[in-house]
mmCIF file of C-alpha atoms in Angstrom:
data_model
loop_
_atom_site.group_PDB
_atom_site.id
_atom_site.type_symbol
_atom_site.label_atom_id
_atom_site.label_comp_id
_atom_site.label_asym_id
_atom_site.label_seq_id
_atom_site.Cartn_x
_atom_site.Cartn_y
_atom_site.Cartn_z
ATOM 1 C CA MET A 1 -36.576 14.583 -128.101
ATOM 2 C CA ASP A 2 -37.205 17.565 -130.041
ATOM 3 C CA LYS A 3 -33.594 18.013 -131.803
ATOM 4 C CA LYS A 4 -34.531 21.811 -132.814
ATOM 5 C CA LYS A 5 -34.020 22.739 -128.886
ATOM 6 C CA PHE A 6 -30.559 21.458 -128.783
ATOM 7 C CA LYS A 7 -28.994 23.794 -131.429
ATOM 8 C CA LYS A 8 -27.256 26.459 -129.742
ATOM 9 C CA ILE A 9 -24.277 26.403 -127.439
ATOM 10 C CA VAL A 10 -21.896 28.693 -125.931
ATOM 11 C CA ILE A 11 -18.282 27.787 -125.297
ATOM 12 C CA ILE A 12 -16.335 30.024 -123.062
ATOM 13 C CA GLY A 13 -12.768 29.703 -123.167
ATOM 14 C CA SER A 14 -13.017 28.576 -126.624
ATOM 15 C CA ASN A 15 -9.334 28.913 -127.869
ATOM 16 C CA SER A 16 -8.239 26.138 -125.812
ATOM 17 C CA PHE A 17 -7.066 22.810 -127.247
ATOM 18 C CA SER A 18 -10.099 20.770 -125.464
ATOM 19 C CA ALA A 19 -12.585 23.637 -126.461
ATOM 20 C CA GLY A 20 -11.672 23.521 -129.966
ATOM 21 C CA SER A 21 -11.808 19.839 -130.279
ATOM 22 C CA LEU A 22 -15.197 19.836 -128.925
ATOM 23 C CA ILE A 23 -16.314 22.912 -131.141
ATOM 24 C CA SER A 24 -15.220 20.876 -134.085
ATOM 25 C CA LEU A 25 -17.333 18.010 -133.167
ATOM 26 C CA LEU A 26 -20.477 20.323 -132.561
ATOM 27 C CA LEU A 27 -19.994 21.961 -135.903
ATOM 28 C CA ARG A 28 -20.034 18.488 -137.676
ATOM 29 C CA LYS A 29 -23.475 18.001 -135.936
ATOM 30 C CA ASN A 30 -24.750 21.259 -137.037
ATOM 31 C CA PHE A 31 -25.026 22.864 -133.626
ATOM 32 C CA LYS A 32 -24.879 26.785 -133.856
ATOM 33 C CA VAL A 33 -21.657 27.904 -131.909
ATOM 34 C CA TYR A 34 -20.580 30.696 -130.341
ATOM 35 C CA GLY A 35 -17.056 30.678 -129.106
ATOM 36 C CA ILE A 36 -15.812 33.485 -126.482
ATOM 37 C CA SER A 37 -12.244 33.786 -125.306
ATOM 38 C CA ARG A 38 -9.862 36.505 -123.902
ATOM 39 C CA SER A 39 -7.413 35.645 -126.801
ATOM 40 C CA ASN A 40 -7.893 36.452 -130.371
ATOM 41 C CA LEU A 41 -9.049 33.840 -132.638
ATOM 42 C CA ASN A 42 -5.952 32.516 -134.638
ATOM 43 C CA LYS A 43 -7.314 31.022 -137.532
ATOM 44 C CA LYS A 44 -3.944 29.593 -138.826
ATOM 45 C CA LYS A 45 -3.131 27.915 -135.779
ATOM 46 C CA PHE A 46 -6.910 26.748 -134.878
ATOM 47 C CA LEU A 47 -7.878 26.053 -138.497
ATOM 48 C CA ARG A 48 -8.536 22.553 -137.891
ATOM 49 C CA PHE A 49 -11.016 23.327 -134.997
ATOM 50 C CA TYR A 50 -12.620 26.475 -136.680
ATOM 51 C CA PRO A 51 -13.225 25.801 -140.387
ATOM 52 C CA LYS A 52 -15.006 28.391 -142.188
ATOM 53 C CA ASN A 53 -18.516 27.598 -141.139
ATOM 54 C CA LYS A 54 -21.652 29.744 -141.143
ATOM 55 C CA ASN A 55 -22.609 28.157 -137.616
ATOM 56 C CA PHE A 56 -19.442 29.248 -135.780
ATOM 57 C CA ARG A 57 -19.258 32.780 -134.437
ATOM 58 C CA PHE A 58 -16.700 34.332 -132.228
ATOM 59 C CA LYS A 59 -16.196 37.013 -129.745
ATOM 60 C CA LYS A 60 -13.108 38.134 -127.734
ATOM 61 C CA PHE A 61 -14.188 38.734 -124.171
ATOM 62 C CA ASP A 62 -12.395 38.578 -121.021
ATOM 63 C CA LEU A 63 -14.205 36.930 -118.164
ATOM 64 C CA ASN A 64 -12.540 38.964 -115.603
ATOM 65 C CA LYS A 65 -13.115 42.263 -117.520
ATOM 66 C CA ASN A 66 -16.251 41.591 -119.792
ATOM 67 C CA HIS A 67 -18.828 39.381 -117.812
ATOM 68 C CA ARG A 68 -21.535 41.749 -118.246
ATOM 69 C CA GLU A 69 -20.891 41.968 -122.197
ATOM 70 C CA ILE A 70 -20.563 38.245 -121.990
ATOM 71 C CA VAL A 71 -24.160 37.915 -120.322
ATOM 72 C CA ASP A 72 -25.755 40.470 -122.521
ATOM 73 C CA LEU A 73 -24.210 38.215 -125.483
ATOM 74 C CA ILE A 74 -25.718 35.063 -123.906
ATOM 75 C CA LYS A 75 -28.989 36.754 -123.433
ATOM 76 C CA LYS A 76 -29.231 37.830 -127.009
ATOM 77 C CA PHE A 77 -27.955 34.377 -128.374
ATOM 78 C CA GLN A 78 -29.883 32.240 -126.029
ATOM 79 C CA PRO A 79 -28.204 29.010 -125.812
ATOM 80 C CA ASN A 80 -29.429 26.087 -124.326
ATOM 81 C CA TYR A 81 -26.129 25.165 -123.198
ATOM 82 C CA ILE A 82 -23.227 26.712 -121.818
ATOM 83 C CA ILE A 83 -19.855 25.033 -121.420
ATOM 84 C CA ASN A 84 -17.139 26.716 -119.674
ATOM 85 C CA PHE A 85 -13.553 25.710 -120.401
ATOM 86 C CA ALA A 86 -12.246 29.219 -119.005
ATOM 87 C CA ALA A 87 -9.803 28.961 -116.496
ATOM 88 C CA LEU A 88 -6.213 30.332 -115.569
ATOM 89 C CA GLY A 89 -4.002 26.800 -115.797
ATOM 90 C CA MET A 90 -0.280 25.969 -115.257
ATOM 91 C CA VAL A 91 0.156 24.315 -111.853
ATOM 92 C CA ALA A 92 3.670 25.469 -111.145
ATOM 93 C CA GLN A 93 3.070 28.944 -112.232
ATOM 94 C CA SER A 94 0.262 29.422 -109.842
ATOM 95 C CA TRP A 95 2.791 29.680 -106.705
ATOM 96 C CA GLU A 96 4.254 32.840 -108.447
ATOM 97 C CA LYS A 97 1.290 34.953 -108.174
ATOM 98 C CA PRO A 98 -1.380 33.135 -106.589
ATOM 99 C CA GLU A 99 -3.922 35.953 -106.523
ATOM 100 C CA ASP A 100 -4.182 35.838 -110.376
ATOM 101 C CA TRP A 101 -5.348 32.305 -110.269
ATOM 102 C CA TYR A 102 -8.154 33.162 -107.596
ATOM 103 C CA GLN A 103 -9.331 36.318 -109.485
ATOM 104 C CA THR A 104 -9.817 34.441 -112.769
ATOM 105 C CA ASN A 105 -10.917 31.091 -111.578
ATOM 106 C CA VAL A 106 -13.006 31.940 -108.604
ATOM 107 C CA VAL A 107 -13.847 35.739 -108.393
ATOM 108 C CA ALA A 108 -14.509 36.323 -111.992
ATOM 109 C CA GLN A 109 -16.359 32.881 -112.203
ATOM 110 C CA VAL A 110 -18.719 33.670 -109.175
ATOM 111 C CA LYS A 111 -19.713 37.187 -110.869
ATOM 112 C CA PHE A 112 -20.573 35.588 -113.979
ATOM 113 C CA HIS A 113 -22.428 32.751 -112.678
ATOM 114 C CA ASP A 114 -24.477 34.938 -110.223
ATOM 115 C CA GLN A 115 -25.575 36.977 -113.295
ATOM 116 C CA ILE A 116 -26.751 33.764 -115.378
ATOM 117 C CA ARG A 117 -28.221 31.490 -112.467
ATOM 118 C CA GLU A 118 -31.592 32.995 -113.530
ATOM 119 C CA LEU A 119 -31.635 32.546 -117.217
ATOM 120 C CA ASP A 120 -34.462 30.050 -117.737
ATOM 121 C CA PHE A 121 -33.655 29.031 -121.403
ATOM 122 C CA ILE A 122 -30.442 27.590 -120.113
ATOM 123 C CA ASN A 123 -30.941 23.520 -119.977
ATOM 124 C CA LYS A 124 -27.408 22.713 -118.607
ATOM 125 C CA TYR A 125 -24.225 24.454 -117.710
ATOM 126 C CA VAL A 126 -21.147 22.118 -118.078
ATOM 127 C CA HIS A 127 -18.216 23.369 -115.706
ATOM 128 C CA VAL A 128 -14.964 21.755 -117.234
ATOM 129 C CA THR A 129 -12.747 21.466 -114.167
ATOM 130 C CA THR A 130 -9.701 19.423 -113.010
ATOM 131 C CA PRO A 131 -8.771 16.177 -111.071
ATOM 132 C CA GLU A 132 -6.134 18.339 -109.464
ATOM 133 C CA VAL A 133 -8.718 19.177 -106.962
ATOM 134 C CA TYR A 134 -8.122 15.807 -105.253
ATOM 135 C CA GLY A 135 -4.491 16.390 -105.060
ATOM 136 C CA ASN A 136 -1.831 13.612 -105.340
ATOM 137 C CA THR A 137 -3.534 10.373 -105.425
ATOM 138 C CA ASP A 138 -2.703 6.555 -106.236
ATOM 139 C CA GLY A 139 -4.597 4.450 -108.871
ATOM 140 C CA TRP A 140 -8.352 5.105 -109.698
ATOM 141 C CA ILE A 141 -10.361 7.204 -107.731
ATOM 142 C CA SER A 142 -14.264 7.766 -107.876
ATOM 143 C CA GLU A 143 -16.267 10.989 -108.596
ATOM 144 C CA ARG A 144 -16.881 11.135 -104.731
ATOM 145 C CA PHE A 145 -13.276 11.432 -103.650
ATOM 146 C CA ASP A 146 -12.578 13.867 -101.290
ATOM 147 C CA PHE A 147 -11.019 17.363 -102.168
ATOM 148 C CA ASN A 148 -7.523 17.694 -101.143
ATOM 149 C CA PRO A 149 -6.082 20.410 -103.525
ATOM 150 C CA ASN A 150 -2.346 21.283 -102.890
ATOM 151 C CA THR A 151 -1.507 23.920 -105.125
ATOM 152 C CA PRO A 152 -3.111 27.413 -105.746
ATOM 153 C CA TYR A 153 -4.435 26.355 -109.183
ATOM 154 C CA ALA A 154 -6.047 23.418 -107.522
ATOM 155 C CA VAL A 155 -7.379 25.356 -104.702
ATOM 156 C CA SER A 156 -8.864 27.906 -107.214
ATOM 157 C CA ARG A 157 -10.590 25.219 -109.053
ATOM 158 C CA ALA A 158 -11.773 23.304 -106.117
ATOM 159 C CA SER A 159 -13.298 26.895 -104.772
ATOM 160 C CA CYS A 160 -15.179 27.297 -107.699
ATOM 161 C CA ASP A 161 -16.525 23.719 -107.937
ATOM 162 C CA LEU A 162 -17.845 24.199 -104.316
ATOM 163 C CA HIS A 163 -19.410 27.549 -105.016
ATOM 164 C CA LEU A 164 -21.421 26.043 -108.103
ATOM 165 C CA LYS A 165 -22.465 23.210 -105.721
ATOM 166 C CA SER A 166 -23.898 25.962 -103.433
ATOM 167 C CA PHE A 167 -25.744 27.335 -106.684
ATOM 168 C CA ILE A 168 -27.410 24.025 -107.329
ATOM 169 C CA ASP A 169 -28.588 23.611 -103.714
ATOM 170 C CA ALA A 170 -29.765 27.259 -103.370
ATOM 171 C CA TYR A 171 -31.014 27.917 -107.132
ATOM 172 C CA ASN A 172 -31.370 24.805 -109.121
ATOM 173 C CA PHE A 173 -28.572 26.115 -111.307
ATOM 174 C CA PRO A 174 -28.450 23.239 -113.686
ATOM 175 C CA VAL A 175 -24.627 22.602 -113.423
ATOM 176 C CA VAL A 176 -22.886 19.360 -114.042
ATOM 177 C CA PHE A 177 -19.163 18.810 -113.498
ATOM 178 C CA THR A 178 -16.280 17.201 -115.897
ATOM 179 C CA ARG A 179 -12.917 16.179 -114.675
ATOM 180 C CA ALA A 180 -10.875 14.723 -117.575
ATOM 181 C CA ALA A 181 -7.243 13.294 -117.027
ATOM 182 C CA ASN A 182 -4.409 14.684 -119.653
ATOM 183 C CA VAL A 183 -5.409 14.838 -123.027
ATOM 184 C CA TYR A 184 -3.547 14.334 -126.250
ATOM 185 C CA GLY A 185 -4.442 14.313 -129.989
ATOM 186 C CA PRO A 186 -4.123 16.493 -133.138
ATOM 187 C CA GLY A 187 -3.478 20.189 -132.865
ATOM 188 C CA GLN A 188 -2.201 19.814 -129.271
ATOM 189 C CA GLN A 189 0.252 22.540 -128.407
ATOM 190 C CA LEU A 190 4.044 21.170 -128.955
ATOM 191 C CA TYR A 191 5.051 21.784 -125.419
ATOM 192 C CA ARG A 192 2.895 19.162 -124.210
ATOM 193 C CA ILE A 193 4.387 16.033 -123.314
ATOM 194 C CA ILE A 194 3.230 13.534 -126.082
ATOM 195 C CA PRO A 195 3.673 16.026 -129.123
ATOM 196 C CA ARG A 196 6.691 17.149 -127.584
ATOM 197 C CA THR A 197 8.132 13.453 -127.340
ATOM 198 C CA ILE A 198 7.200 13.023 -131.061
ATOM 199 C CA LEU A 199 8.877 16.025 -132.225
ATOM 200 C CA TYR A 200 12.069 15.495 -130.263
ATOM 201 C CA ALA A 201 12.170 11.788 -131.517
ATOM 202 C CA ARG A 202 11.873 13.123 -135.145
ATOM 203 C CA LEU A 203 14.416 15.664 -134.643
ATOM 204 C CA GLY A 204 16.847 13.378 -132.825
ATOM 205 C CA LYS A 205 17.050 15.378 -129.831
ATOM 206 C CA LYS A 206 17.133 13.846 -126.094
ATOM 207 C CA LEU A 207 13.874 14.606 -124.358
ATOM 208 C CA PRO A 208 14.031 15.995 -120.781
ATOM 209 C CA LEU A 209 12.115 14.543 -118.367
ATOM 210 C CA HIS A 210 10.519 15.999 -114.953
ATOM 211 C CA GLY A 211 10.667 14.145 -111.903
ATOM 212 C CA ARG A 212 13.854 12.295 -112.843
ATOM 213 C CA GLY A 213 11.247 10.008 -115.225
ATOM 214 C CA THR A 214 9.389 8.568 -112.237
ATOM 215 C CA SER A 215 6.110 10.213 -112.752
ATOM 216 C CA GLU A 216 3.147 8.445 -114.106
ATOM 217 C CA ARG A 217 0.215 9.842 -115.880
ATOM 218 C CA SER A 218 -3.078 8.733 -117.444
ATOM 219 C CA PHE A 219 -3.889 9.991 -120.911
ATOM 220 C CA VAL A 220 -7.421 10.255 -122.780
ATOM 221 C CA HIS A 221 -7.603 11.028 -126.589
ATOM 222 C CA ILE A 222 -9.256 14.586 -127.122
ATOM 223 C CA HIS A 223 -11.873 13.040 -129.622
ATOM 224 C CA ASP A 224 -13.126 10.573 -126.529
ATOM 225 C CA VAL A 225 -13.077 13.587 -124.068
ATOM 226 C CA ALA A 226 -14.814 15.957 -126.779
ATOM 227 C CA ASN A 227 -17.608 13.259 -127.283
ATOM 228 C CA ALA A 228 -18.008 12.594 -123.720
ATOM 229 C CA THR A 229 -18.302 16.387 -122.857
ATOM 230 C CA TYR A 230 -21.057 16.481 -125.915
ATOM 231 C CA ARG A 231 -23.106 13.401 -124.501
ATOM 232 C CA ILE A 232 -22.754 15.133 -120.797
ATOM 233 C CA ALA A 233 -24.391 18.452 -122.187
ATOM 234 C CA LEU A 234 -26.998 16.773 -123.303
ATOM 235 C CA ASN A 235 -27.898 13.828 -120.911
ATOM 236 C CA GLY A 236 -25.744 14.411 -117.810
ATOM 237 C CA THR A 237 -27.464 14.746 -114.546
ATOM 238 C CA VAL A 238 -27.667 18.070 -112.833
ATOM 239 C CA GLY A 239 -25.069 18.307 -109.821
ATOM 240 C CA THR A 240 -23.178 15.188 -111.086
ATOM 241 C CA THR A 241 -19.447 14.978 -111.720
ATOM 242 C CA TYR A 242 -18.160 12.922 -114.618
ATOM 243 C CA HIS A 243 -14.649 11.670 -114.956
#
C-alpha cells in the first residue's frame, strides 16, 4: 500500500464531538485534514481536538448555503477520502419544524452528492449516519436490519442513506456507511447523559432522568468509534454498512 496516497481527508461537520475526536486521531497519524462546518471554530472549546497543527485547515461553510463553495474547495484540495458528519440532529426537536431536518439532512446532501459523485480522486466517501433509522428495537441488531424510522430526524437520515444507495448502484459512488451507537468520552458536551451525570454527582445535585429511568442505552467510547471510522475509511467495502 502506497501510504502517500492516503494523506488527505476532508471532514464535513468537523466541529462536532465525534468529528473532532476523529480529527485528533488523523492528525496524530500525520494526515492533512480540511475541516468544514457551518459553526465557527471555537479554539478554546475544541482545543483538545484542534491543536495548532500545520496539517489542519478549517473553513466555515454551510452545506445548505455553500455546497458549490464546498465542492470547489474539495476539487482544489483533492482529498483521497471524505467523511461526512454533517446533519441536523436532536430527535425530539425534529418534530417541531421537520422541514428543517429534511432540508439539511436530505435536500442539501443530495445537491452536494450530485456534485462530487464524478470526482475521480475520491477513494472512499464515508457517510456517518445513525441507528435511529431502525426505529425502536430490542437487543442486538445486524447491519441488514430493515429500516423503520419513526421520527422526522430518523426519516430524514434514512432517506439520505437510501439516496446514497441509489448513487452506489447507478454511478459506483464509493460510499460506506457507519451507524454508531451512543458515544461518550473526554470533551463531550456537558448536557449529554454521561458527562452530565458525572457533573451532577460532583456538585451533589439530583440527576433528572427521562422516561422515568426505565430506558436502556448502549454506549461506545469515542476513541473506539474514531479508530473504527478511520479503519473503515481506508479499508471498508463500498456499499457496506458498519455498526
